[in-house]
Amino acid sequence: GEFSKLGFDTGDSESPVIPLLVGEDMTAFSMTLKLQAEGVFANPVITPAVPPHRAMIRTSYMATHTREHLDRALEAFAKVGRELGVIQ
């Protein structure tokens, strides 16, 4: 998918809920706040819900999202992911 092309680790998700592995809990919190500042809502998933060093960002999509919405979200994820060193 598009997240994988950007360099994100999405595991093996094949549902409308796509997890992005970010590593540390604080990275997940920072990424969530930065995404919100970019106008994108996402949820952090941290320990103990996931093992240590396996924090992730939970994203989900609906049929009502337009291609423009999705492209804008991808741009925000790419920007924030690079800022935090989650992707290159």
PDB file of C-alpha atoms in Angstrom:
ATOM      1  CA  GLY A   1       0.000   0.000   0.000  1.00  0.00           C
ATOM      2  CA  GLU A   2       0.841   3.663  -0.006  1.00  0.00           C
ATOM      3  CA  PHE A   3       2.171   3.631   3.584  1.00  0.00           C
ATOM      4  CA  SER A   4       4.610   0.849   2.715  1.00  0.00           C
ATOM      5  CA  LYS A   5       5.791   2.823  -0.323  1.00  0.00           C
ATOM      6  CA  LEU A   6       6.615   5.705   2.050  1.00  0.00           C
ATOM      7  CA  GLY A   7       8.648   3.322   4.221  1.00  0.00           C
ATOM      8  CA  PHE A   8       6.218   2.654   7.085  1.00  0.00           C
ATOM      9  CA  ASP A   9       5.958  -0.811   8.632  1.00  0.00           C
ATOM     10  CA  THR A  10       2.247  -1.713   8.497  1.00  0.00           C
ATOM     11  CA  GLY A  11       2.566  -5.347   9.512  1.00  0.00           C
ATOM     12  CA  ASP A  12       0.149  -7.612   7.686  1.00  0.00           C
ATOM     13  CA  SER A  13      -3.030  -5.565   8.052  1.00  0.00           C
ATOM     14  CA  GLU A  14      -5.631  -6.087   5.340  1.00  0.00           C
ATOM     15  CA  SER A  15      -8.483  -4.154   6.918  1.00  0.00           C
ATOM     16  CA  PRO A  16      -9.638  -0.520   7.012  1.00  0.00           C
ATOM     17  CA  VAL A  17      -7.568  -0.218  10.214  1.00  0.00           C
ATOM     18  CA  ILE A  18      -3.903   0.156   9.304  1.00  0.00           C
ATOM     19  CA  PRO A  19      -1.302   0.139  12.090  1.00  0.00           C
ATOM     20  CA  LEU A  20       1.980   1.992  11.581  1.00  0.00           C
ATOM     21  CA  LEU A  21       4.797   0.679  13.753  1.00  0.00           C
ATOM     22  CA  VAL A  22       6.727   3.624  15.229  1.00  0.00           C
ATOM     23  CA  GLY A  23       8.676   1.972  18.067  1.00  0.00           C
ATOM     24  CA  GLU A  24       8.744   3.949  21.299  1.00  0.00           C
ATOM     25  CA  ASP A  25       5.679   5.119  23.231  1.00  0.00           C
ATOM     26  CA  MET A  26       6.862   8.750  23.221  1.00  0.00           C
ATOM     27  CA  THR A  27       7.307   8.612  19.444  1.00  0.00           C
ATOM     28  CA  ALA A  28       3.693   7.472  19.138  1.00  0.00           C
ATOM     29  CA  PHE A  29       2.514  10.349  21.338  1.00  0.00           C
ATOM     30  CA  SER A  30       4.618  12.899  19.447  1.00  0.00           C
ATOM     31  CA  MET A  31       3.463  11.599  16.095  1.00  0.00           C
ATOM     32  CA  THR A  32      -0.186  11.730  17.171  1.00  0.00           C
ATOM     33  CA  LEU A  33       0.136  15.371  18.283  1.00  0.00           C
ATOM     34  CA  LYS A  34       2.019  16.401  15.140  1.00  0.00           C
ATOM     35  CA  LEU A  35      -0.537  14.670  12.917  1.00  0.00           C
ATOM     36  CA  GLN A  36      -3.355  16.462  14.742  1.00  0.00           C
ATOM     37  CA  ALA A  37      -1.550  19.763  14.095  1.00  0.00           C
ATOM     38  CA  GLU A  38      -1.582  18.763  10.404  1.00  0.00           C
ATOM     39  CA  GLY A  39      -5.337  18.101  10.570  1.00  0.00           C
ATOM     40  CA  VAL A  40      -5.104  14.300  10.650  1.00  0.00           C
ATOM     41  CA  PHE A  41      -6.692  12.266  13.452  1.00  0.00           C
ATOM     42  CA  ALA A  42      -4.910   9.078  14.527  1.00  0.00           C
ATOM     43  CA  ASN A  43      -4.656   7.073  17.751  1.00  0.00           C
ATOM     44  CA  PRO A  44      -1.463   6.023  19.558  1.00  0.00           C
ATOM     45  CA  VAL A  45      -1.252   2.407  20.712  1.00  0.00           C
ATOM     46  CA  ILE A  46       1.315   2.000  23.468  1.00  0.00           C
ATOM     47  CA  THR A  47       2.413  -0.440  26.161  1.00  0.00           C
ATOM     48  CA  PRO A  48       0.827  -2.424  27.742  1.00  0.00           C
ATOM     49  CA  ALA A  49      -1.539  -2.775  24.744  1.00  0.00           C
ATOM     50  CA  VAL A  50       1.520  -3.658  22.628  1.00  0.00           C
ATOM     51  CA  PRO A  51       4.932  -5.024  23.680  1.00  0.00           C
ATOM     52  CA  PRO A  52       7.673  -2.545  24.633  1.00  0.00           C
ATOM     53  CA  HIS A  53       9.309  -0.842  21.633  1.00  0.00           C
ATOM     54  CA  ARG A  54       6.343  -1.817  19.415  1.00  0.00           C
ATOM     55  CA  ALA A  55       4.196   1.329  19.809  1.00  0.00           C
ATOM     56  CA  MET A  56       2.114   2.145  16.779  1.00  0.00           C
ATOM     57  CA  ILE A  57      -0.234   4.656  15.269  1.00  0.00           C
ATOM     58  CA  ARG A  58      -3.668   3.296  14.481  1.00  0.00           C
ATOM     59  CA  THR A  59      -5.248   4.718  11.352  1.00  0.00           C
ATOM     60  CA  SER A  60      -8.632   3.909   9.862  1.00  0.00           C
ATOM     61  CA  TYR A  61     -10.438   4.809   6.674  1.00  0.00           C
ATOM     62  CA  MET A  62     -14.013   4.904   5.443  1.00  0.00           C
ATOM     63  CA  ALA A  63     -15.718   4.915   2.064  1.00  0.00           C
ATOM     64  CA  THR A  64     -16.607   8.562   2.651  1.00  0.00           C
ATOM     65  CA  HIS A  65     -12.948   9.596   2.485  1.00  0.00           C
ATOM     66  CA  THR A  66     -12.152  11.100  -0.911  1.00  0.00           C
ATOM     67  CA  ARG A  67      -8.903  10.607  -2.807  1.00  0.00           C
ATOM     68  CA  GLU A  68      -8.063  14.193  -1.830  1.00  0.00           C
ATOM     69  CA  HIS A  69      -8.544  13.335   1.861  1.00  0.00           C
ATOM     70  CA  LEU A  70      -6.325  10.288   1.529  1.00  0.00           C
ATOM     71  CA  ASP A  71      -3.608  12.135  -0.382  1.00  0.00           C
ATOM     72  CA  ARG A  72      -3.594  14.921   2.233  1.00  0.00           C
ATOM     73  CA  ALA A  73      -3.326  12.364   5.048  1.00  0.00           C
ATOM     74  CA  LEU A  74      -0.460  10.572   3.280  1.00  0.00           C
ATOM     75  CA  GLU A  75       1.380  13.885   2.894  1.00  0.00           C
ATOM     76  CA  ALA A  76       0.978  14.574   6.618  1.00  0.00           C
ATOM     77  CA  PHE A  77       2.148  11.071   7.572  1.00  0.00           C
ATOM     78  CA  ALA A  78       5.183  11.402   5.288  1.00  0.00           C
ATOM     79  CA  LYS A  79       6.093  14.820   6.736  1.00  0.00           C
ATOM     80  CA  VAL A  80       5.672  13.808  10.370  1.00  0.00           C
ATOM     81  CA  GLY A  81       7.220  10.364   9.873  1.00  0.00           C
ATOM     82  CA  ARG A  82      10.357  11.962   8.442  1.00  0.00           C
ATOM     83  CA  GLU A  83      10.490  14.642  11.165  1.00  0.00           C
ATOM     84  CA  LEU A  84      10.466  11.948  13.849  1.00  0.00           C
ATOM     85  CA  GLY A  85      12.822   9.571  12.039  1.00  0.00           C
ATOM     86  CA  VAL A  86      10.218   6.845  11.682  1.00  0.00           C
ATOM     87  CA  ILE A  87      10.799   6.809   7.907  1.00  0.00           C
ATOM     88  CA  GLN A  88      13.607   8.119   5.706  1.00  0.00           C
TER      89      GLN A  88
END
